[in-house]
PDB file of C-alpha atoms and ligand atoms in Angstrom:
ATOM      1  CA  MET A 502      -0.039  -0.144   0.096  1.00  0.00           C
ATOM      2  CA  ALA A 503       1.358   3.515  -0.886  1.00  0.00           C
ATOM      3  CA  ARG A 504       2.020   5.880   1.858  1.00  0.00           C
ATOM      4  CA  GLY A 505      -0.149   9.038   2.033  1.00  0.00           C
ATOM      5  CA  TRP A 506       1.137  12.376   1.395  1.00  0.00           C
ATOM      6  CA  PHE A 507       1.531  14.524   4.407  1.00  0.00           C
ATOM      7  CA  ILE A 508       0.619  18.261   3.600  1.00  0.00           C
ATOM      8  CA  THR A 509       0.827  20.987   6.065  1.00  0.00           C
ATOM      9  CA  LEU A 510      -0.693  24.645   6.103  1.00  0.00           C
ATOM     10  CA  GLU A 511       1.311  27.429   7.848  1.00  0.00           C
ATOM     11  CA  GLY A 512       1.291  31.207   8.173  1.00  0.00           C
ATOM     12  CA  GLY A 513       0.276  33.823  10.668  1.00  0.00           C
ATOM     13  CA  GLU A 514      -2.870  34.449  12.394  1.00  0.00           C
ATOM     14  CA  GLY A 515      -6.031  34.483  10.289  1.00  0.00           C
ATOM     15  CA  ALA A 516      -4.215  33.754   7.183  1.00  0.00           C
ATOM     16  CA  GLY A 517      -6.715  31.442   6.018  1.00  0.00           C
ATOM     17  CA  LYS A 518      -5.297  28.130   6.987  1.00  0.00           C
ATOM     18  CA  SER A 519      -8.306  26.432   8.695  1.00  0.00           C
ATOM     19  CA  THR A 520     -10.414  27.807   5.794  1.00  0.00           C
ATOM     20  CA  GLN A 521      -7.988  26.274   3.089  1.00  0.00           C
ATOM     21  CA  ALA A 522      -7.239  23.197   5.175  1.00  0.00           C
ATOM     22  CA  ARG A 523     -11.001  22.294   5.123  1.00  0.00           C
ATOM     23  CA  ARG A 524     -11.249  23.184   1.387  1.00  0.00           C
ATOM     24  CA  LEU A 525      -8.415  20.947   0.455  1.00  0.00           C
ATOM     25  CA  ALA A 526      -9.540  18.078   2.522  1.00  0.00           C
ATOM     26  CA  GLY A 527     -12.945  18.473   0.834  1.00  0.00           C
ATOM     27  CA  ALA A 528     -11.143  18.083  -2.748  1.00  0.00           C
ATOM     28  CA  PHE A 529      -9.402  15.010  -1.542  1.00  0.00           C
ATOM     29  CA  ALA A 530     -12.808  13.524  -0.490  1.00  0.00           C
ATOM     30  CA  ALA A 531     -14.505  14.584  -3.791  1.00  0.00           C
ATOM     31  CA  ALA A 532     -11.746  12.806  -5.760  1.00  0.00           C
ATOM     32  CA  GLY A 533     -12.579   9.687  -3.746  1.00  0.00           C
ATOM     33  CA  LEU A 534      -8.934   9.838  -2.201  1.00  0.00           C
ATOM     34  CA  PRO A 535      -8.726   8.846   1.765  1.00  0.00           C
ATOM     35  CA  VAL A 536      -7.910  11.959   3.703  1.00  0.00           C
ATOM     36  CA  LEU A 537      -7.626  13.053   7.295  1.00  0.00           C
ATOM     37  CA  ALA A 538      -7.750  16.705   8.269  1.00  0.00           C
ATOM     38  CA  THR A 539      -6.080  17.679  11.486  1.00  0.00           C
ATOM     39  CA  ARG A 540      -4.515  20.461  13.335  1.00  0.00           C
ATOM     40  CA  GLU A 541      -1.872  21.876  15.811  1.00  0.00           C
ATOM     41  CA  PRO A 542      -1.448  22.365  18.501  1.00  0.00           C
ATOM     42  CA  GLY A 543      -3.967  19.469  19.151  1.00  0.00           C
ATOM     43  CA  GLY A 544      -5.259  16.572  17.166  1.00  0.00           C
ATOM     44  CA  THR A 545      -5.444  13.941  20.086  1.00  0.00           C
ATOM     45  CA  PRO A 546      -7.327  14.317  23.165  1.00  0.00           C
ATOM     46  CA  ALA A 547      -4.013  14.946  25.351  1.00  0.00           C
ATOM     47  CA  ALA A 548      -2.654  17.476  22.633  1.00  0.00           C
ATOM     48  CA  GLU A 549      -5.755  19.361  22.614  1.00  0.00           C
ATOM     49  CA  ARG A 550      -5.481  19.575  26.479  1.00  0.00           C
ATOM     50  CA  VAL A 551      -1.981  21.071  25.771  1.00  0.00           C
ATOM     51  CA  ARG A 552      -3.470  23.556  23.214  1.00  0.00           C
ATOM     52  CA  ALA A 553      -5.803  25.130  25.830  1.00  0.00           C
ATOM     53  CA  LEU A 554      -2.616  25.463  28.121  1.00  0.00           C
ATOM     54  CA  LEU A 555      -0.718  27.142  25.226  1.00  0.00           C
ATOM     55  CA  LEU A 556      -3.722  29.351  24.136  1.00  0.00           C
ATOM     56  CA  ASP A 557      -4.928  30.514  27.801  1.00  0.00           C
ATOM     57  CA  PRO A 558      -4.529  34.344  28.244  1.00  0.00           C
ATOM     58  CA  ALA A 559      -4.408  33.840  31.888  1.00  0.00           C
ATOM     59  CA  LEU A 560      -1.124  31.664  31.704  1.00  0.00           C
ATOM     60  CA  ALA A 561       2.400  32.935  30.994  1.00  0.00           C
ATOM     61  CA  TRP A 562       5.160  30.494  29.582  1.00  0.00           C
ATOM     62  CA  THR A 563       8.723  31.006  29.131  1.00  0.00           C
ATOM     63  CA  PRO A 564       9.825  30.565  25.518  1.00  0.00           C
ATOM     64  CA  LEU A 565      11.809  27.394  26.016  1.00  0.00           C
ATOM     65  CA  ALA A 566       8.669  25.961  28.029  1.00  0.00           C
ATOM     66  CA  GLU A 567       6.287  27.002  25.332  1.00  0.00           C
ATOM     67  CA  THR A 568       8.492  25.276  22.775  1.00  0.00           C
ATOM     68  CA  LEU A 569       8.593  22.026  24.670  1.00  0.00           C
ATOM     69  CA  LEU A 570       4.915  21.969  25.048  1.00  0.00           C
ATOM     70  CA  HIS A 571       4.505  22.391  21.233  1.00  0.00           C
ATOM     71  CA  GLY A 572       6.971  19.681  20.954  1.00  0.00           C
ATOM     72  CA  ALA A 573       5.009  17.302  23.438  1.00  0.00           C
ATOM     73  CA  ALA A 574       1.726  17.988  21.740  1.00  0.00           C
ATOM     74  CA  ARG A 575       3.180  17.222  18.268  1.00  0.00           C
ATOM     75  CA  ALA A 576       5.096  14.032  19.474  1.00  0.00           C
ATOM     76  CA  GLU A 577       1.617  12.667  20.587  1.00  0.00           C
ATOM     77  CA  HIS A 578       0.082  14.064  17.423  1.00  0.00           C
ATOM     78  CA  VAL A 579       2.556  12.300  15.103  1.00  0.00           C
ATOM     79  CA  ALA A 580       2.824   8.865  16.866  1.00  0.00           C
ATOM     80  CA  ARG A 581      -0.934   8.342  17.489  1.00  0.00           C
ATOM     81  CA  VAL A 582      -2.599   9.811  14.596  1.00  0.00           C
ATOM     82  CA  ILE A 583      -0.512  11.252  11.743  1.00  0.00           C
ATOM     83  CA  ARG A 584       1.967   8.451  11.141  1.00  0.00           C
ATOM     84  CA  PRO A 585      -0.335   5.606  11.409  1.00  0.00           C
ATOM     85  CA  ALA A 586      -2.882   7.297   9.035  1.00  0.00           C
ATOM     86  CA  LEU A 587       0.010   7.916   6.437  1.00  0.00           C
ATOM     87  CA  GLU A 588       1.179   4.421   6.729  1.00  0.00           C
ATOM     88  CA  ALA A 589      -2.299   3.171   6.202  1.00  0.00           C
ATOM     89  CA  GLY A 590      -2.300   5.170   2.804  1.00  0.00           C
ATOM     90  CA  THR A 591      -4.373   8.241   4.144  1.00  0.00           C
ATOM     91  CA  HIS A 592      -3.571  11.507   2.989  1.00  0.00           C
ATOM     92  CA  VAL A 593      -2.925  13.969   5.878  1.00  0.00           C
ATOM     93  CA  VAL A 594      -3.834  17.647   5.760  1.00  0.00           C
ATOM     94  CA  CYS A 595      -2.611  19.573   8.829  1.00  0.00           C
ATOM     95  CA  ASP A 596      -3.399  23.116   9.912  1.00  0.00           C
ATOM     96  CA  ARG A 597      -0.184  24.148  11.356  1.00  0.00           C
ATOM     97  CA  PHE A 598       3.060  21.888  12.151  1.00  0.00           C
ATOM     98  CA  ALA A 599       6.754  22.042  12.921  1.00  0.00           C
ATOM     99  CA  ASP A 600       7.392  25.312  10.828  1.00  0.00           C
ATOM    100  CA  SER A 601       4.987  27.160  13.171  1.00  0.00           C
ATOM    101  CA  THR A 602       7.398  26.376  16.381  1.00  0.00           C
ATOM    102  CA  LEU A 603      10.316  28.108  14.094  1.00  0.00           C
ATOM    103  CA  ALA A 604       8.202  30.852  13.256  1.00  0.00           C
ATOM    104  CA  TYR A 605       6.588  31.739  16.473  1.00  0.00           C
ATOM    105  CA  GLN A 606       8.927  30.419  19.163  1.00  0.00           C
ATOM    106  CA  GLY A 607      12.095  30.833  17.071  1.00  0.00           C
ATOM    107  CA  TYR A 608      11.763  34.017  15.040  1.00  0.00           C
ATOM    108  CA  GLY A 609       9.079  35.604  17.169  1.00  0.00           C
ATOM    109  CA  LEU A 610      10.297  34.678  20.735  1.00  0.00           C
ATOM    110  CA  GLY A 611      14.155  34.253  20.080  1.00  0.00           C
ATOM    111  CA  CYS A 612      14.390  30.657  20.938  1.00  0.00           C
ATOM    112  CA  ASP A 613      17.183  29.081  19.382  1.00  0.00           C
ATOM    113  CA  LEU A 614      16.355  27.984  16.043  1.00  0.00           C
ATOM    114  CA  GLY A 615      18.908  24.871  16.227  1.00  0.00           C
ATOM    115  CA  ALA A 616      17.334  23.664  19.309  1.00  0.00           C
ATOM    116  CA  ILE A 617      13.681  23.659  17.627  1.00  0.00           C
ATOM    117  CA  ALA A 618      15.303  21.826  14.705  1.00  0.00           C
ATOM    118  CA  THR A 619      16.623  19.139  16.994  1.00  0.00           C
ATOM    119  CA  LEU A 620      13.348  18.749  18.711  1.00  0.00           C
ATOM    120  CA  ALA A 621      11.761  18.455  15.165  1.00  0.00           C
ATOM    121  CA  GLY A 622      14.309  15.941  14.375  1.00  0.00           C
ATOM    122  CA  LEU A 623      13.621  13.872  17.567  1.00  0.00           C
ATOM    123  CA  ILE A 624       9.769  13.777  16.543  1.00  0.00           C
ATOM    124  CA  GLY A 625      11.184  12.721  13.105  1.00  0.00           C
ATOM    125  CA  LEU A 626       8.457  13.523  10.445  1.00  0.00           C
ATOM    126  CA  ALA A 627       8.600  16.180   7.839  1.00  0.00           C
ATOM    127  CA  PRO A 628       5.811  17.357   5.579  1.00  0.00           C
ATOM    128  CA  ASP A 629       5.963  16.400   1.826  1.00  0.00           C
ATOM    129  CA  LEU A 630       4.474  19.893   0.836  1.00  0.00           C
ATOM    130  CA  THR A 631       4.158  22.885   2.795  1.00  0.00           C
ATOM    131  CA  LEU A 632       1.854  25.683   1.625  1.00  0.00           C
ATOM    132  CA  VAL A 633       2.671  29.087   3.516  1.00  0.00           C
ATOM    133  CA  LEU A 634      -0.081  31.519   3.552  1.00  0.00           C
ATOM    134  CA  ASP A 635       1.476  35.004   3.401  1.00  0.00           C
ATOM    135  CA  LEU A 636      -0.559  37.861   4.805  1.00  0.00           C
ATOM    136  CA  ALA A 637       0.632  41.183   6.194  1.00  0.00           C
ATOM    137  CA  PRO A 638       0.093  41.487  10.192  1.00  0.00           C
ATOM    138  CA  ALA A 639      -2.283  44.473   9.648  1.00  0.00           C
ATOM    139  CA  GLU A 640      -4.428  42.433   7.430  1.00  0.00           C
ATOM    140  CA  SER A 641      -4.537  39.526   9.888  1.00  0.00           C
ATOM    141  CA  LYS A 642      -5.731  41.989  12.710  1.00  0.00           C
ATOM    142  CA  ARG A 643      -8.376  43.339  10.151  1.00  0.00           C
ATOM    143  CA  ARG A 644      -9.604  39.666   9.699  1.00  0.00           C
ATOM    144  CA  LEU A 645      -9.601  38.629  13.426  1.00  0.00           C
ATOM    145  CA  ALA A 646     -11.404  41.694  14.346  1.00  0.00           C
ATOM    146  CA  ALA A 647     -14.246  41.088  11.913  1.00  0.00           C
ATOM    147  CA  ARG A 648     -14.534  37.331  13.048  1.00  0.00           C
ATOM    148  CA  GLY A 649     -15.441  38.968  16.421  1.00  0.00           C
ATOM    149  CA  ALA A 650     -14.202  36.093  18.830  1.00  0.00           C
ATOM    150  CA  GLY A 651     -12.067  36.926  21.978  1.00  0.00           C
ATOM    151  CA  ALA A 652      -8.121  37.041  21.574  1.00  0.00           C
ATOM    152  CA  ASP A 653      -6.173  33.989  22.814  1.00  0.00           C
ATOM    153  CA  ARG A 654      -2.877  34.127  24.249  1.00  0.00           C
ATOM    154  CA  TYR A 655      -0.888  34.380  20.793  1.00  0.00           C
ATOM    155  CA  GLU A 656      -3.376  37.074  19.232  1.00  0.00           C
ATOM    156  CA  ARG A 657      -2.630  39.260  22.154  1.00  0.00           C
ATOM    157  CA  LEU A 658       1.000  39.675  21.067  1.00  0.00           C
ATOM    158  CA  GLY A 659       1.941  42.958  19.307  1.00  0.00           C
ATOM    159  CA  THR A 660       2.518  43.917  15.642  1.00  0.00           C
ATOM    160  CA  ALA A 661       6.250  43.606  16.086  1.00  0.00           C
ATOM    161  CA  PHE A 662       6.199  40.095  17.124  1.00  0.00           C
ATOM    162  CA  PHE A 663       3.760  39.366  14.019  1.00  0.00           C
ATOM    163  CA  ALA A 664       6.197  41.096  11.743  1.00  0.00           C
ATOM    164  CA  ARG A 665       9.081  38.749  12.877  1.00  0.00           C
ATOM    165  CA  VAL A 666       6.727  35.723  12.556  1.00  0.00           C
ATOM    166  CA  GLN A 667       6.035  36.704   8.943  1.00  0.00           C
ATOM    167  CA  ASP A 668       9.459  37.095   8.160  1.00  0.00           C
ATOM    168  CA  GLY A 669      10.432  33.749   9.635  1.00  0.00           C
ATOM    169  CA  PHE A 670       7.712  31.991   7.731  1.00  0.00           C
ATOM    170  CA  ARG A 671       9.194  33.742   4.359  1.00  0.00           C
ATOM    171  CA  ALA A 672      12.706  32.715   5.549  1.00  0.00           C
ATOM    172  CA  LEU A 673      11.574  29.055   5.983  1.00  0.00           C
ATOM    173  CA  ALA A 674       9.939  28.774   2.681  1.00  0.00           C
ATOM    174  CA  ALA A 675      13.046  30.490   0.816  1.00  0.00           C
ATOM    175  CA  GLN A 676      15.415  27.821   2.605  1.00  0.00           C
ATOM    176  CA  ALA A 677      13.345  24.992   1.573  1.00  0.00           C
ATOM    177  CA  PRO A 678      11.646  25.731  -1.821  1.00  0.00           C
ATOM    178  CA  GLU A 679      11.665  22.011  -2.641  1.00  0.00           C
ATOM    179  CA  ARG A 680       8.978  21.607   0.259  1.00  0.00           C
ATOM    180  CA  CYS A 681       7.367  25.074   0.642  1.00  0.00           C
ATOM    181  CA  LEU A 682       5.371  27.375  -1.525  1.00  0.00           C
ATOM    182  CA  LEU A 683       4.593  30.957  -0.410  1.00  0.00           C
ATOM    183  CA  ILE A 684       0.963  31.807  -1.333  1.00  0.00           C
ATOM    184  CA  PRO A 685      -0.295  35.393  -1.257  1.00  0.00           C
ATOM    185  CA  ALA A 686      -3.197  34.918   1.315  1.00  0.00           C
ATOM    186  CA  ALA A 687      -4.765  38.310   0.613  1.00  0.00           C
ATOM    187  CA  GLU A 688      -6.372  37.282  -2.528  1.00  0.00           C
ATOM    188  CA  ASP A 689      -9.869  36.055  -2.678  1.00  0.00           C
ATOM    189  CA  GLU A 690     -10.566  32.714  -0.905  1.00  0.00           C
ATOM    190  CA  THR A 691     -11.437  30.865  -4.267  1.00  0.00           C
ATOM    191  CA  ARG A 692      -8.331  32.159  -5.797  1.00  0.00           C
ATOM    192  CA  VAL A 693      -6.086  31.010  -2.965  1.00  0.00           C
ATOM    193  CA  ALA A 694      -7.870  27.568  -3.050  1.00  0.00           C
ATOM    194  CA  GLY A 695      -6.936  27.339  -6.775  1.00  0.00           C
ATOM    195  CA  ARG A 696      -3.309  28.074  -6.283  1.00  0.00           C
ATOM    196  CA  ILE A 697      -2.968  25.218  -3.444  1.00  0.00           C
ATOM    197  CA  LEU A 698      -4.893  22.779  -5.852  1.00  0.00           C
ATOM    198  CA  ASP A 699      -2.359  23.685  -8.354  1.00  0.00           C
ATOM    199  CA  ALA A 700       0.433  23.252  -6.153  1.00  0.00           C
ATOM    200  CA  VAL A 701      -0.605  19.922  -4.976  1.00  0.00           C
ATOM    201  CA  ARG A 702      -1.308  18.818  -8.520  1.00  0.00           C
ATOM    202  CA  ALA A 703       2.429  19.815  -9.873  1.00  0.00           C
ATOM    203  CA  ARG A 704       3.972  18.856  -6.801  1.00  0.00           C
ATOM    204  CA  LEU A 705       2.607  15.437  -5.759  1.00  0.00           C
ATOM    205  CA  GLY A 706       1.161  14.444  -9.065  1.00  0.00           C
ATOM    206  CA  LEU A 707      -2.632  13.896  -7.737  1.00  0.00           C
ATOM    207  CA  SER A 708      -5.472  14.619 -10.078  1.00  0.00           C
ATOM    208  CA  LEU A 709      -7.601  16.551  -7.778  1.00  0.00           C
TER     209      LEU A 709
HETATM  210  N1  T5A B  35       1.428  28.147  17.612  1.00  0.00           N
HETATM  211  C1  T5A B  35       0.875  26.960  16.949  1.00  0.00           C
HETATM  212  C2  T5A B  35       2.790  28.447  17.892  1.00  0.00           C
HETATM  213  O1  T5A B  35       3.063  29.242  18.617  1.00  0.00           O
HETATM  214  N2  T5A B  35       3.727  27.313  17.677  1.00  0.00           N
HETATM  215  C3  T5A B  35       3.577  25.907  17.096  1.00  0.00           C
HETATM  216  O2  T5A B  35       4.165  25.289  17.003  1.00  0.00           O
HETATM  217  C4  T5A B  35       1.782  25.866  16.818  1.00  0.00           C
HETATM  218  C5  T5A B  35       1.580  24.620  16.043  1.00  0.00           C
HETATM  219  C6  T5A B  35      -2.867  28.387  17.361  1.00  0.00           C
HETATM  220  C7  T5A B  35      -1.903  29.295  17.847  1.00  0.00           C
HETATM  221  O3  T5A B  35      -0.674  28.572  18.330  1.00  0.00           O
HETATM  222  C8  T5A B  35       0.333  29.175  17.734  1.00  0.00           C
HETATM  223  C9  T5A B  35      -0.059  30.021  16.562  1.00  0.00           C
HETATM  224  C10 T5A B  35      -1.407  30.257  16.829  1.00  0.00           C
HETATM  225  O4  T5A B  35      -1.353  31.528  17.396  1.00  0.00           O
HETATM  226  P1  T5A B  35      -5.231  28.939  16.231  1.00  0.00           P
HETATM  227  O5  T5A B  35      -6.434  29.335  17.022  1.00  0.00           O
HETATM  228  O6  T5A B  35      -5.236  27.556  15.580  1.00  0.00           O
HETATM  229  O7  T5A B  35      -4.032  28.922  17.556  1.00  0.00           O
HETATM  230  O8  T5A B  35      -4.583  30.065  15.369  1.00  0.00           O
HETATM  231  P2  T5A B  35      -4.411  30.241  13.787  1.00  0.00           P
HETATM  232  O9  T5A B  35      -4.108  29.024  13.273  1.00  0.00           O
HETATM  233  O10 T5A B  35      -3.949  31.474  13.303  1.00  0.00           O
HETATM  234  O11 T5A B  35      -6.091  29.970  13.373  1.00  0.00           O
HETATM  235  P3  T5A B  35      -7.051  31.133  12.935  1.00  0.00           P
HETATM  236  O12 T5A B  35      -8.423  30.585  12.898  1.00  0.00           O
HETATM  237  O13 T5A B  35      -6.904  32.362  13.839  1.00  0.00           O
HETATM  238  O14 T5A B  35      -6.580  31.623  11.400  1.00  0.00           O
HETATM  239  P4  T5A B  35      -6.457  30.717  10.180  1.00  0.00           P
HETATM  240  O15 T5A B  35      -6.765  29.527  10.249  1.00  0.00           O
HETATM  241  O16 T5A B  35      -5.203  31.081   9.396  1.00  0.00           O
HETATM  242  O17 T5A B  35      -7.666  31.536   9.434  1.00  0.00           O
HETATM  243  P5  T5A B  35      -9.142  31.071   9.038  1.00  0.00           P
HETATM  244  O18 T5A B  35      -9.416  30.252   7.995  1.00  0.00           O
HETATM  245  O19 T5A B  35      -9.865  30.766  10.509  1.00  0.00           O
HETATM  246  O20 T5A B  35      -9.767  32.584   8.599  1.00  0.00           O
HETATM  247  C11 T5A B  35      -9.920  33.670   9.521  1.00  0.00           C
HETATM  248  C12 T5A B  35     -10.875  34.650   8.894  1.00  0.00           C
HETATM  249  O21 T5A B  35     -10.654  35.081   7.758  1.00  0.00           O
HETATM  250  C13 T5A B  35     -11.541  34.704   6.768  1.00  0.00           C
HETATM  251  C14 T5A B  35     -12.512  33.723   7.460  1.00  0.00           C
HETATM  252  O22 T5A B  35     -13.629  33.616   6.781  1.00  0.00           O
HETATM  253  C15 T5A B  35     -12.238  33.849   8.849  1.00  0.00           C
HETATM  254  O23 T5A B  35     -13.388  34.851   9.329  1.00  0.00           O
HETATM  255  N3  T5A B  35     -10.874  34.494   5.506  1.00  0.00           N
HETATM  256  C16 T5A B  35     -10.703  35.222   4.708  1.00  0.00           C
HETATM  257  N4  T5A B  35     -11.088  36.708   4.435  1.00  0.00           N
HETATM  258  C17 T5A B  35     -10.930  37.051   3.298  1.00  0.00           C
HETATM  259  N5  T5A B  35      -9.990  36.557   2.363  1.00  0.00           N
HETATM  260  C18 T5A B  35      -9.704  35.112   2.342  1.00  0.00           C
HETATM  261  N6  T5A B  35      -8.824  34.600   1.399  1.00  0.00           N
HETATM  262  C19 T5A B  35      -9.845  34.754   3.699  1.00  0.00           C
HETATM  263  N7  T5A B  35      -9.679  33.425   4.111  1.00  0.00           N
HETATM  264  C20 T5A B  35     -10.144  33.241   5.377  1.00  0.00           C
END
């Protein structure tokens, strides 16, 4: 049985990752291909509990502790959900993965990038394709305000932090062009979805 493809969606707050993850998983299902849509932090009952701790605005974490919590949640998610699905031939679409730790805890909070890469190596799974939705922090802020939900711990961080995160995602995409594709996310939702489908067809050879 062929292993499934592992596709991740990355980018700053409100860039449209959840929207596009849903659409992409829908395209797989419509083509009759087995697909699992999941997210980080989270994706297992224990990792969803870690997510609640990470997003709680009433808590404060040191950058290192925060990095390790993301790593703990990811180790669970990979071992219990993502890797078994891929090995069973199911394609996995994941809303955020290890690049988020490099961008947020590394570029954003100043954690050592080499140490974060070592943690990713311990977890030991890399995506086949990463779609990085690129959106200016000011537009992210506008979208989140329009959505109107209360801000979680990350959404309360300031514009300078989100500018570093955006620069981080751009740098990561430039460092791994064979895996990553930067997608302008300010475009209309359907156009962004079209670019994503084109990338999946061209890079993974799938007929969606
Ligand atoms: N985090 C996560 C780390 O710091 N390190 C890590 O290692 C990991 C894995 C997760 C937080 O954890 C941090 C990063 C995050 O802050 P979250 O709530 O899952 O928290 O945060 P996000 O992933 O940013 O989720 P959001 O829902 O806020 O953003 P999305 O998923 O990018 O955006 P989406 O699809 O929900 O859309 C947001 C709004 O914009 C509209 C949608 O309808 C929605 O209202 N929209 C568009 N509007 C105009 N044009 C388009 N093209 C649009 N696409 C969507």
